[in-house]
PDB file of C-alpha atoms and ligand atoms in Angstrom:
ATOM      1  CA  MET J 256      87.734  85.987 122.926  1.00  0.00           C
ATOM      2  CA  ASN J 257      86.289  85.842 126.712  1.00  0.00           C
ATOM      3  CA  ALA J 258      88.755  84.495 129.328  1.00  0.00           C
ATOM      4  CA  THR J 259      87.919  82.258 131.467  1.00  0.00           C
ATOM      5  CA  HIS J 260      89.418  80.490 134.517  1.00  0.00           C
ATOM      6  CA  SER J 261      89.196  77.143 132.926  1.00  0.00           C
ATOM      7  CA  GLU J 262      91.652  77.950 130.681  1.00  0.00           C
ATOM      8  CA  LEU J 263      95.336  78.138 130.826  1.00  0.00           C
ATOM      9  CA  VAL J 264      98.065  79.945 130.565  1.00  0.00           C
ATOM     10  CA  VAL J 265     101.808  79.731 130.473  1.00  0.00           C
ATOM     11  CA  VAL J 266     103.941  82.274 131.328  1.00  0.00           C
ATOM     12  CA  THR J 267     108.273  82.000 131.516  1.00  0.00           C
ATOM     13  CA  GLY J 268     110.231  84.212 133.444  1.00  0.00           C
ATOM     14  CA  ALA J 269     107.449  85.515 135.347  1.00  0.00           C
ATOM     15  CA  SER J 270     109.066  86.496 138.503  1.00  0.00           C
ATOM     16  CA  THR J 271     110.221  90.095 137.645  1.00  0.00           C
ATOM     17  CA  GLY J 272     109.433  92.818 134.764  1.00  0.00           C
ATOM     18  CA  ILE J 273     107.296  91.955 131.529  1.00  0.00           C
ATOM     19  CA  GLY J 274     106.490  88.095 132.783  1.00  0.00           C
ATOM     20  CA  ARG J 275     105.559  89.426 135.931  1.00  0.00           C
ATOM     21  CA  ALA J 276     103.029  92.200 134.793  1.00  0.00           C
ATOM     22  CA  THR J 277     101.781  89.986 131.725  1.00  0.00           C
ATOM     23  CA  ALA J 278     100.896  86.936 134.582  1.00  0.00           C
ATOM     24  CA  GLN J 279      98.820  89.228 136.270  1.00  0.00           C
ATOM     25  CA  ARG J 280      97.612  90.919 133.772  1.00  0.00           C
ATOM     26  CA  LEU J 281      96.465  87.530 132.456  1.00  0.00           C
ATOM     27  CA  ALA J 282      95.024  86.557 136.038  1.00  0.00           C
ATOM     28  CA  THR J 283      93.090  89.757 135.702  1.00  0.00           C
ATOM     29  CA  ASP J 284      91.538  88.437 132.369  1.00  0.00           C
ATOM     30  CA  GLY J 285      90.434  85.209 134.549  1.00  0.00           C
ATOM     31  CA  PHE J 286      93.033  83.183 132.850  1.00  0.00           C
ATOM     32  CA  HIS J 287      94.605  80.341 135.214  1.00  0.00           C
ATOM     33  CA  VAL J 288      98.388  81.371 134.975  1.00  0.00           C
ATOM     34  CA  LEU J 289     101.161  79.034 135.633  1.00  0.00           C
ATOM     35  CA  ALA J 290     103.852  81.540 136.132  1.00  0.00           C
ATOM     36  CA  GLY J 291     107.474  80.293 135.491  1.00  0.00           C
ATOM     37  CA  VAL J 292     109.990  81.043 138.085  1.00  0.00           C
ATOM     38  CA  ARG J 293     113.465  79.586 138.649  1.00  0.00           C
ATOM     39  CA  SER J 294     113.621  79.775 142.829  1.00  0.00           C
ATOM     40  CA  GLU J 295     111.103  79.336 145.868  1.00  0.00           C
ATOM     41  CA  ALA J 296     111.743  82.590 146.862  1.00  0.00           C
ATOM     42  CA  ALA J 297     110.366  83.856 143.532  1.00  0.00           C
ATOM     43  CA  ALA J 298     107.318  81.357 143.592  1.00  0.00           C
ATOM     44  CA  ALA J 299     106.588  82.705 146.887  1.00  0.00           C
ATOM     45  CA  GLU J 300     106.369  86.201 145.742  1.00  0.00           C
ATOM     46  CA  VAL J 301     104.301  85.705 142.467  1.00  0.00           C
ATOM     47  CA  LYS J 302     101.825  82.831 144.067  1.00  0.00           C
ATOM     48  CA  ALA J 303      98.127  85.061 144.090  1.00  0.00           C
ATOM     49  CA  GLY J 304      94.746  84.410 143.348  1.00  0.00           C
ATOM     50  CA  ARG J 305      94.749  82.579 139.510  1.00  0.00           C
ATOM     51  CA  ILE J 306      98.665  82.701 139.514  1.00  0.00           C
ATOM     52  CA  GLU J 307     100.376  79.610 140.077  1.00  0.00           C
ATOM     53  CA  PRO J 308     104.276  79.517 139.914  1.00  0.00           C
ATOM     54  CA  VAL J 309     105.593  77.107 138.554  1.00  0.00           C
ATOM     55  CA  LEU J 310     109.368  76.079 138.513  1.00  0.00           C
ATOM     56  CA  LEU J 311     110.756  76.585 135.026  1.00  0.00           C
ATOM     57  CA  ASP J 312     113.817  76.987 133.931  1.00  0.00           C
ATOM     58  CA  ILE J 313     113.844  77.047 130.220  1.00  0.00           C
ATOM     59  CA  THR J 314     117.054  75.657 129.367  1.00  0.00           C
ATOM     60  CA  ASP J 315     116.411  72.824 132.035  1.00  0.00           C
ATOM     61  CA  GLU J 316     114.482  69.879 129.463  1.00  0.00           C
ATOM     62  CA  ASP J 317     113.282  68.329 132.409  1.00  0.00           C
ATOM     63  CA  GLN J 318     111.601  70.880 134.021  1.00  0.00           C
ATOM     64  CA  VAL J 319     110.354  72.185 130.690  1.00  0.00           C
ATOM     65  CA  ALA J 320     109.070  68.565 130.067  1.00  0.00           C
ATOM     66  CA  ALA J 321     107.781  67.998 133.674  1.00  0.00           C
ATOM     67  CA  LEU J 322     105.299  71.351 133.174  1.00  0.00           C
ATOM     68  CA  ALA J 323     104.045  69.862 129.512  1.00  0.00           C
ATOM     69  CA  ASP J 324     103.017  66.940 131.363  1.00  0.00           C
ATOM     70  CA  THR J 325     100.994  68.479 134.425  1.00  0.00           C
ATOM     71  CA  VAL J 326      99.358  70.697 131.314  1.00  0.00           C
ATOM     72  CA  ARG J 327      98.732  67.431 129.594  1.00  0.00           C
ATOM     73  CA  ALA J 328      96.965  65.844 132.241  1.00  0.00           C
ATOM     74  CA  ASP J 329      94.756  68.937 133.417  1.00  0.00           C
ATOM     75  CA  ARG J 330      91.130  68.933 131.800  1.00  0.00           C
ATOM     76  CA  ARG J 331      91.834  72.622 131.393  1.00  0.00           C
ATOM     77  CA  PRO J 332      92.519  73.875 127.440  1.00  0.00           C
ATOM     78  CA  LEU J 333      95.684  75.826 126.869  1.00  0.00           C
ATOM     79  CA  ARG J 334      95.174  79.073 125.811  1.00  0.00           C
ATOM     80  CA  ALA J 335      98.214  80.549 125.262  1.00  0.00           C
ATOM     81  CA  VAL J 336     102.189  79.654 126.003  1.00  0.00           C
ATOM     82  CA  VAL J 337     104.011  83.095 126.598  1.00  0.00           C
ATOM     83  CA  ASN J 338     107.831  82.880 125.433  1.00  0.00           C
ATOM     84  CA  ASN J 339     108.917  85.996 127.631  1.00  0.00           C
ATOM     85  CA  ALA J 340     111.985  84.920 129.588  1.00  0.00           C
ATOM     86  CA  GLY J 341     114.966  86.605 128.547  1.00  0.00           C
ATOM     87  CA  ILE J 342     118.463  87.783 129.205  1.00  0.00           C
ATOM     88  CA  ALA J 343     121.010  90.120 127.574  1.00  0.00           C
ATOM     89  CA  VAL J 344     124.462  89.248 127.409  1.00  0.00           C
ATOM     90  CA  ASN J 345     126.070  92.587 125.578  1.00  0.00           C
ATOM     91  CA  ALA J 346     129.766  92.874 124.417  1.00  0.00           C
ATOM     92  CA  PRO J 347     131.555  93.512 121.236  1.00  0.00           C
ATOM     93  CA  ILE J 348     131.650  90.231 118.978  1.00  0.00           C
ATOM     94  CA  GLU J 349     135.095  89.691 118.905  1.00  0.00           C
ATOM     95  CA  ALA J 350     135.457  90.276 122.885  1.00  0.00           C
ATOM     96  CA  LEU J 351     132.306  88.018 123.929  1.00  0.00           C
ATOM     97  CA  PRO J 352     133.566  84.353 124.742  1.00  0.00           C
ATOM     98  CA  LEU J 353     131.696  81.709 122.954  1.00  0.00           C
ATOM     99  CA  ALA J 354     130.359  80.238 126.331  1.00  0.00           C
ATOM    100  CA  GLU J 355     128.650  83.262 126.740  1.00  0.00           C
ATOM    101  CA  TRP J 356     127.367  83.933 122.931  1.00  0.00           C
ATOM    102  CA  ARG J 357     125.990  80.178 123.860  1.00  0.00           C
ATOM    103  CA  ARG J 358     124.463  81.395 127.226  1.00  0.00           C
ATOM    104  CA  GLN J 359     122.425  83.950 125.300  1.00  0.00           C
ATOM    105  CA  PHE J 360     121.210  81.705 122.659  1.00  0.00           C
ATOM    106  CA  ASP J 361     120.571  78.721 125.483  1.00  0.00           C
ATOM    107  CA  VAL J 362     118.040  80.925 126.810  1.00  0.00           C
ATOM    108  CA  SER J 363     116.947  83.269 124.047  1.00  0.00           C
ATOM    109  CA  VAL J 364     117.140  80.987 121.187  1.00  0.00           C
ATOM    110  CA  PHE J 365     116.996  76.987 122.294  1.00  0.00           C
ATOM    111  CA  GLY J 366     114.485  77.500 125.589  1.00  0.00           C
ATOM    112  CA  GLN J 367     112.036  79.349 123.860  1.00  0.00           C
ATOM    113  CA  VAL J 368     112.267  76.244 121.052  1.00  0.00           C
ATOM    114  CA  ALA J 369     112.192  73.675 123.540  1.00  0.00           C
ATOM    115  CA  VAL J 370     108.972  75.614 125.546  1.00  0.00           C
ATOM    116  CA  ILE J 371     107.351  75.637 122.013  1.00  0.00           C
ATOM    117  CA  GLN J 372     107.974  72.312 121.297  1.00  0.00           C
ATOM    118  CA  ALA J 373     106.666  70.706 124.721  1.00  0.00           C
ATOM    119  CA  PHE J 374     103.796  72.474 124.859  1.00  0.00           C
ATOM    120  CA  MET J 375     102.316  72.159 120.986  1.00  0.00           C
ATOM    121  CA  PRO J 376     100.350  69.309 121.136  1.00  0.00           C
ATOM    122  CA  ALA J 377      98.440  70.942 124.129  1.00  0.00           C
ATOM    123  CA  LEU J 378      98.043  74.266 121.901  1.00  0.00           C
ATOM    124  CA  LEU J 379      97.377  72.191 118.771  1.00  0.00           C
ATOM    125  CA  ARG J 380      94.520  70.468 120.519  1.00  0.00           C
ATOM    126  CA  SER J 381      93.276  74.043 121.897  1.00  0.00           C
ATOM    127  CA  LYS J 382      93.546  75.929 118.873  1.00  0.00           C
ATOM    128  CA  GLY J 383      95.990  78.127 121.502  1.00  0.00           C
ATOM    129  CA  ARG J 384      98.348  80.648 120.830  1.00  0.00           C
ATOM    130  CA  VAL J 385     101.955  81.492 120.641  1.00  0.00           C
ATOM    131  CA  VAL J 386     103.141  84.828 121.985  1.00  0.00           C
ATOM    132  CA  ASN J 387     106.894  85.513 121.871  1.00  0.00           C
ATOM    133  CA  ILE J 388     108.139  88.594 123.123  1.00  0.00           C
ATOM    134  CA  GLY J 389     110.754  89.694 120.607  1.00  0.00           C
ATOM    135  CA  SER J 390     112.621  93.201 120.902  1.00  0.00           C
ATOM    136  CA  THR J 391     113.639  96.375 119.028  1.00  0.00           C
ATOM    137  CA  GLY J 392     117.332  94.359 119.061  1.00  0.00           C
ATOM    138  CA  GLY J 393     115.486  91.738 116.789  1.00  0.00           C
ATOM    139  CA  LYS J 394     115.024  94.583 114.204  1.00  0.00           C
ATOM    140  CA  VAL J 395     117.895  96.692 114.372  1.00  0.00           C
ATOM    141  CA  ALA J 396     121.271  95.693 115.770  1.00  0.00           C
ATOM    142  CA  MET J 397     122.910  98.034 117.723  1.00  0.00           C
ATOM    143  CA  PRO J 398     127.074  97.870 118.660  1.00  0.00           C
ATOM    144  CA  SER J 399     127.113  95.907 121.583  1.00  0.00           C
ATOM    145  CA  PHE J 400     124.101  94.198 121.346  1.00  0.00           C
ATOM    146  CA  GLY J 401     125.638  91.254 118.667  1.00  0.00           C
ATOM    147  CA  ALA J 402     124.099  88.090 120.780  1.00  0.00           C
ATOM    148  CA  TYR J 403     121.108  89.592 121.930  1.00  0.00           C
ATOM    149  CA  SER J 404     119.954  90.988 118.642  1.00  0.00           C
ATOM    150  CA  GLY J 405     121.148  87.591 116.800  1.00  0.00           C
ATOM    151  CA  ALA J 406     119.067  85.700 119.889  1.00  0.00           C
ATOM    152  CA  LYS J 407     116.432  88.354 118.644  1.00  0.00           C
ATOM    153  CA  PHE J 408     116.593  88.304 115.112  1.00  0.00           C
ATOM    154  CA  ALA J 409     116.351  84.356 115.140  1.00  0.00           C
ATOM    155  CA  MET J 410     113.596  84.476 117.202  1.00  0.00           C
ATOM    156  CA  GLU J 411     111.997  86.920 114.260  1.00  0.00           C
ATOM    157  CA  ALA J 412     112.585  84.219 111.584  1.00  0.00           C
ATOM    158  CA  ILE J 413     111.442  81.181 113.913  1.00  0.00           C
ATOM    159  CA  SER J 414     108.167  82.645 114.712  1.00  0.00           C
ATOM    160  CA  ASP J 415     107.448  83.709 111.339  1.00  0.00           C
ATOM    161  CA  SER J 416     108.147  79.922 110.357  1.00  0.00           C
ATOM    162  CA  LEU J 417     106.083  78.964 112.811  1.00  0.00           C
ATOM    163  CA  ARG J 418     103.130  80.623 112.272  1.00  0.00           C
ATOM    164  CA  ARG J 419     103.120  79.485 108.658  1.00  0.00           C
ATOM    165  CA  GLU J 420     103.529  75.795 109.961  1.00  0.00           C
ATOM    166  CA  VAL J 421     100.698  75.921 112.226  1.00  0.00           C
ATOM    167  CA  GLU J 422      98.068  78.215 111.843  1.00  0.00           C
ATOM    168  CA  PRO J 423      96.658  76.160 108.972  1.00  0.00           C
ATOM    169  CA  PHE J 424      96.087  73.729 112.148  1.00  0.00           C
ATOM    170  CA  GLY J 425      94.477  76.377 114.329  1.00  0.00           C
ATOM    171  CA  VAL J 426      97.632  78.074 116.354  1.00  0.00           C
ATOM    172  CA  THR J 427      98.123  81.376 116.093  1.00  0.00           C
ATOM    173  CA  VAL J 428     101.676  83.127 116.411  1.00  0.00           C
ATOM    174  CA  ALA J 429     102.353  86.782 117.253  1.00  0.00           C
ATOM    175  CA  VAL J 430     105.603  88.534 118.344  1.00  0.00           C
ATOM    176  CA  VAL J 431     105.090  91.281 120.815  1.00  0.00           C
ATOM    177  CA  ILE J 432     108.149  94.084 120.496  1.00  0.00           C
ATOM    178  CA  PRO J 433     108.216  95.975 123.158  1.00  0.00           C
ATOM    179  CA  GLY J 434     110.573  99.253 122.940  1.00  0.00           C
ATOM    180  CA  ALA J 435     112.589 100.649 126.527  1.00  0.00           C
ATOM    181  CA  ILE J 436     110.744  98.950 129.056  1.00  0.00           C
ATOM    182  CA  ARG J 437     111.679  99.930 132.610  1.00  0.00           C
ATOM    183  CA  THR J 438     112.764  96.419 134.356  1.00  0.00           C
ATOM    184  CA  LYS J 439     116.016  94.703 135.646  1.00  0.00           C
ATOM    185  CA  LEU J 440     117.137  93.886 132.327  1.00  0.00           C
ATOM    186  CA  ALA J 441     118.909  96.788 131.996  1.00  0.00           C
ATOM    187  CA  GLU J 442     120.759  96.649 135.244  1.00  0.00           C
ATOM    188  CA  ARG J 443     121.184  92.885 134.830  1.00  0.00           C
ATOM    189  CA  GLY J 444     122.958  92.986 131.910  1.00  0.00           C
ATOM    190  CA  ASN J 445     125.059  96.050 132.593  1.00  0.00           C
ATOM    191  CA  ALA J 446     126.436  93.780 135.078  1.00  0.00           C
ATOM    192  CA  THR J 447     127.249  91.334 132.904  1.00  0.00           C
ATOM    193  CA  GLY J 448     128.738  93.981 131.018  1.00  0.00           C
ATOM    194  CA  GLU J 449     131.278  94.972 133.524  1.00  0.00           C
ATOM    195  CA  ARG J 450     132.187  91.271 134.212  1.00  0.00           C
ATOM    196  CA  LEU J 451     132.807  91.076 130.580  1.00  0.00           C
ATOM    197  CA  ILE J 452     134.753  93.722 130.174  1.00  0.00           C
ATOM    198  CA  ALA J 453     136.944  92.993 133.215  1.00  0.00           C
ATOM    199  CA  GLY J 454     137.567  89.270 130.795  1.00  0.00           C
ATOM    200  CA  MET J 455     138.689  91.296 127.900  1.00  0.00           C
ATOM    201  CA  THR J 456     142.638  91.889 127.193  1.00  0.00           C
ATOM    202  CA  LEU J 457     144.244  95.963 127.873  1.00  0.00           C
ATOM    203  CA  GLU J 458     143.825  95.887 123.780  1.00  0.00           C
ATOM    204  CA  GLN J 459     140.293  95.117 123.294  1.00  0.00           C
ATOM    205  CA  ARG J 460     139.289  97.456 126.798  1.00  0.00           C
ATOM    206  CA  ALA J 461     141.051 100.137 125.054  1.00  0.00           C
ATOM    207  CA  ARG J 462     139.350  99.784 121.592  1.00  0.00           C
ATOM    208  CA  TYR J 463     135.925  99.567 122.995  1.00  0.00           C
ATOM    209  CA  ALA J 464     136.237 102.360 126.177  1.00  0.00           C
ATOM    210  CA  GLY J 465     134.227 104.910 124.283  1.00  0.00           C
ATOM    211  CA  LEU J 466     131.799 101.937 123.085  1.00  0.00           C
ATOM    212  CA  ALA J 467     131.375 100.664 126.754  1.00  0.00           C
ATOM    213  CA  LYS J 468     130.248 103.970 128.076  1.00  0.00           C
ATOM    214  CA  ALA J 469     127.749 104.934 125.568  1.00  0.00           C
ATOM    215  CA  PHE J 470     126.523 101.588 125.780  1.00  0.00           C
ATOM    216  CA  ARG J 471     125.829 101.730 129.943  1.00  0.00           C
ATOM    217  CA  ALA J 472     124.564 105.407 129.472  1.00  0.00           C
ATOM    218  CA  THR J 473     122.147 103.892 126.319  1.00  0.00           C
ATOM    219  CA  THR J 474     120.942 100.806 128.885  1.00  0.00           C
ATOM    220  CA  GLU J 475     121.055 103.123 131.661  1.00  0.00           C
ATOM    221  CA  SER J 476     118.414 105.276 130.235  1.00  0.00           C
ATOM    222  CA  TRP J 477     116.745 102.893 129.297  1.00  0.00           C
ATOM    223  CA  GLY J 478     116.301 101.322 132.754  1.00  0.00           C
ATOM    224  CA  SER J 479     114.805 105.046 133.922  1.00  0.00           C
ATOM    225  CA  ASN J 480     113.081 106.190 131.176  1.00  0.00           C
ATOM    226  CA  GLY J 481     111.459 103.113 129.796  1.00  0.00           C
ATOM    227  CA  LEU J 482     107.711 102.465 129.973  1.00  0.00           C
ATOM    228  CA  ASP J 483     106.234 100.368 132.572  1.00  0.00           C
ATOM    229  CA  ALA J 484     105.670  96.744 132.481  1.00  0.00           C
ATOM    230  CA  SER J 485     102.159  96.833 132.287  1.00  0.00           C
ATOM    231  CA  LEU J 486     101.759  98.293 128.950  1.00  0.00           C
ATOM    232  CA  VAL J 487     103.448  94.997 126.730  1.00  0.00           C
ATOM    233  CA  ALA J 488     100.837  93.173 129.394  1.00  0.00           C
ATOM    234  CA  ASP J 489      97.896  94.840 127.769  1.00  0.00           C
ATOM    235  CA  VAL J 490      99.345  93.954 124.335  1.00  0.00           C
ATOM    236  CA  VAL J 491     100.162  90.110 125.039  1.00  0.00           C
ATOM    237  CA  SER J 492      96.861  90.270 126.663  1.00  0.00           C
ATOM    238  CA  LYS J 493      95.048  91.638 123.681  1.00  0.00           C
ATOM    239  CA  ALA J 494      97.163  89.386 121.224  1.00  0.00           C
ATOM    240  CA  ILE J 495      96.025  86.059 123.753  1.00  0.00           C
ATOM    241  CA  ARG J 496      92.392  87.530 123.314  1.00  0.00           C
ATOM    242  CA  ALA J 497      91.666  89.212 120.094  1.00  0.00           C
ATOM    243  CA  ARG J 498      89.533  87.550 117.571  1.00  0.00           C
ATOM    244  CA  LYS J 499      91.995  87.859 114.872  1.00  0.00           C
ATOM    245  CA  PRO J 500      95.577  88.502 116.490  1.00  0.00           C
ATOM    246  CA  ARG J 501      98.274  90.332 114.397  1.00  0.00           C
ATOM    247  CA  THR J 502     101.208  88.407 113.337  1.00  0.00           C
ATOM    248  CA  ARG J 503     103.243  91.627 115.389  1.00  0.00           C
ATOM    249  CA  TYR J 504     101.846  93.830 117.629  1.00  0.00           C
ATOM    250  CA  THR J 505     105.464  96.712 119.042  1.00  0.00           C
ATOM    251  CA  VAL J 506     104.482  98.663 122.069  1.00  0.00           C
ATOM    252  CA  GLY J 507     106.216 102.491 122.364  1.00  0.00           C
ATOM    253  CA  ARG J 508     106.699 104.806 120.088  1.00  0.00           C
ATOM    254  CA  ASP J 509     110.662 103.730 119.696  1.00  0.00           C
ATOM    255  CA  ALA J 510     109.362 100.207 118.932  1.00  0.00           C
ATOM    256  CA  ALA J 511     107.008 101.388 116.114  1.00  0.00           C
ATOM    257  CA  VAL J 512     109.799 103.689 114.174  1.00  0.00           C
ATOM    258  CA  MET J 513     112.520 101.039 115.113  1.00  0.00           C
ATOM    259  CA  THR J 514     110.660  97.811 113.319  1.00  0.00           C
ATOM    260  CA  ARG J 515     109.739 100.086 110.470  1.00  0.00           C
ATOM    261  CA  LEU J 516     113.291 102.389 109.750  1.00  0.00           C
ATOM    262  CA  THR J 517     114.959  98.994 108.064  1.00  0.00           C
ATOM    263  CA  HIS J 518     112.233  98.879 105.494  1.00  0.00           C
ATOM    264  CA  LEU J 519     112.991 102.578 105.032  1.00  0.00           C
ATOM    265  CA  VAL J 520     116.403 103.832 105.163  1.00  0.00           C
ATOM    266  CA  SER J 521     120.180 102.356 103.632  1.00  0.00           C
ATOM    267  CA  ASP J 522     122.325 100.287 105.831  1.00  0.00           C
ATOM    268  CA  ARG J 523     124.974 103.315 105.788  1.00  0.00           C
ATOM    269  CA  LEU J 524     122.056 106.042 107.245  1.00  0.00           C
ATOM    270  CA  LEU J 525     120.787 103.616 109.723  1.00  0.00           C
ATOM    271  CA  ASP J 526     124.303 103.570 110.592  1.00  0.00           C
ATOM    272  CA  ARG J 527     124.751 106.632 111.272  1.00  0.00           C
ATOM    273  CA  MET J 528     121.486 107.063 113.241  1.00  0.00           C
ATOM    274  CA  VAL J 529     122.757 104.126 115.563  1.00  0.00           C
ATOM    275  CA  ARG J 530     125.659 106.279 116.539  1.00  0.00           C
ATOM    276  CA  HIS J 531     124.233 109.338 117.104  1.00  0.00           C
ATOM    277  CA  THR J 532     121.236 107.920 119.020  1.00  0.00           C
ATOM    278  CA  MET J 533     124.220 105.971 121.542  1.00  0.00           C
ATOM    279  CA  GLY J 534     126.015 109.203 121.086  1.00  0.00           C
ATOM    280  CA  LEU J 535     129.138 107.857 119.828  1.00  0.00           C
TER     281      LEU J 535
HETATM  282  N1  NAP K  95     113.106  95.210 129.110  1.00  0.00           N
HETATM  283  C1  NAP K  95     113.474  96.070 127.808  1.00  0.00           C
HETATM  284  O1  NAP K  95     113.375  97.143 127.575  1.00  0.00           O
HETATM  285  C2  NAP K  95     112.865  94.888 126.716  1.00  0.00           C
HETATM  286  C3  NAP K  95     112.516  95.704 125.406  1.00  0.00           C
HETATM  287  C4  NAP K  95     112.395  94.572 124.927  1.00  0.00           C
HETATM  288  C5  NAP K  95     112.446  93.158 124.895  1.00  0.00           C
HETATM  289  N2  NAP K  95     112.467  92.855 126.297  1.00  0.00           N
HETATM  290  C6  NAP K  95     112.347  91.351 126.831  1.00  0.00           C
HETATM  291  O2  NAP K  95     111.089  91.313 127.051  1.00  0.00           O
HETATM  292  C7  NAP K  95     111.528  89.664 128.399  1.00  0.00           C
HETATM  293  C8  NAP K  95     111.761  89.997 129.498  1.00  0.00           C
HETATM  294  O3  NAP K  95     112.685  90.747 130.105  1.00  0.00           O
HETATM  295  P1  NAP K  95     112.519  91.897 131.150  1.00  0.00           P
HETATM  296  O4  NAP K  95     112.615  93.486 130.555  1.00  0.00           O
HETATM  297  O5  NAP K  95     111.301  91.707 132.157  1.00  0.00           O
HETATM  298  O6  NAP K  95     113.461  91.592 132.149  1.00  0.00           O
HETATM  299  P2  NAP K  95     113.794  91.024 133.548  1.00  0.00           P
HETATM  300  O7  NAP K  95     113.047  91.620 134.750  1.00  0.00           O
HETATM  301  O8  NAP K  95     115.149  90.586 133.842  1.00  0.00           O
HETATM  302  O9  NAP K  95     113.369  89.587 133.571  1.00  0.00           O
HETATM  303  C9  NAP K  95     113.627  88.443 132.688  1.00  0.00           C
HETATM  304  C10 NAP K  95     112.857  86.742 133.175  1.00  0.00           C
HETATM  305  O10 NAP K  95     113.584  85.701 132.260  1.00  0.00           O
HETATM  306  C11 NAP K  95     113.858  85.044 133.377  1.00  0.00           C
HETATM  307  N3  NAP K  95     114.429  84.353 132.763  1.00  0.00           N
HETATM  308  C12 NAP K  95     116.060  84.248 133.020  1.00  0.00           C
HETATM  309  N4  NAP K  95     116.957  83.146 132.636  1.00  0.00           N
HETATM  310  C13 NAP K  95     115.853  81.898 132.397  1.00  0.00           C
HETATM  311  C14 NAP K  95     115.885  80.747 132.158  1.00  0.00           C
HETATM  312  N5  NAP K  95     117.235  80.235 131.710  1.00  0.00           N
HETATM  313  N6  NAP K  95     114.741  80.082 132.117  1.00  0.00           N
HETATM  314  C15 NAP K  95     113.454  80.876 132.661  1.00  0.00           C
HETATM  315  N7  NAP K  95     113.809  81.983 133.241  1.00  0.00           N
HETATM  316  C16 NAP K  95     114.720  82.997 132.720  1.00  0.00           C
HETATM  317  C17 NAP K  95     114.240  85.720 134.946  1.00  0.00           C
HETATM  318  O11 NAP K  95     114.156  84.735 135.917  1.00  0.00           O
HETATM  319  P3  NAP K  95     114.761  85.226 136.801  1.00  0.00           P
HETATM  320  O12 NAP K  95     114.353  86.371 138.363  1.00  0.00           O
HETATM  321  O13 NAP K  95     114.800  83.760 137.883  1.00  0.00           O
HETATM  322  O14 NAP K  95     116.275  85.208 136.777  1.00  0.00           O
HETATM  323  C18 NAP K  95     112.947  87.039 134.458  1.00  0.00           C
HETATM  324  O15 NAP K  95     111.658  86.255 135.027  1.00  0.00           O
HETATM  325  C19 NAP K  95     112.793  89.492 127.488  1.00  0.00           C
HETATM  326  O16 NAP K  95     112.832  88.145 126.309  1.00  0.00           O
HETATM  327  C20 NAP K  95     113.636  90.459 126.593  1.00  0.00           C
HETATM  328  O17 NAP K  95     114.705  90.331 125.902  1.00  0.00           O
HETATM  329  C21 NAP K  95     112.650  93.963 127.369  1.00  0.00           C
END
């Protein structure tokens, strides 16, 4: 499918990382990109050529509705919505306060659903596409990743339901599943992790000291050895422009392996593999 600047795409979480790279890639493809950011400073940074920054905190229903109104009033069809915005709230399940679970799900599940609902009328009109950015965490749940994986597993299911609901009406749904990518996610997640550890009881801190160390080492290695975000952007572009898009795309060898693993090995073997990978 040929891109044209007479078509719109919305990218959430476009200030940094995968969202920023995706906005740049889709603008290069020729789309007019409405790039969701949460501050004036980020808006000034991402604004360029066909990239138009828009204020969009996906947990703010008024901001989501306002952008949907803007899109409705625009004569250009909405080619795609890229649900990318995300956070990582990581700690052992027993020690993660419910407010933090809610924060993870507010952004990574309910925010995504709010965006899908708000833009669906425009997507139905244009027979457009939804691209949800998943994660290997949505396929394999590592210790300390209960909330993040819970949200990403939920989005896998929601993507399947949505696809089965709207494809008869011409709207396609794809999940792009990156492996480790070099972005601010790990650094931001680690800062959250440190804060959460500080809030644990002494007993919990002692119980999970080894896990906390392994978690830090794992996420730091993703931060430094991960792939470039532009590789994810290339795949998102493919999902939007392919004549017959796939339902799922992986990015990186780790993602390709992990998405298949759960079908191939038993839970117990996977437990051992996860512990080994994290150095536990
Ligand atoms: N990096 C990886 O290894 C990896 C792997 C698999 C999947 N992913 C997924 O890729 C997506 C992007 O993450 P990233 O790695 O590019 O991390 P990132 O650099 O931290 O980017 C996250 C983006 O989400 C935005 N965001 C956070 N909360 C938001 C909210 N309430 N409303 C709107 N935007 C919000 C951030 O905006 P601010 O700058 O304003 O905070 C930022 O633009 C996430 O869904 C993540 O789960 C990442």
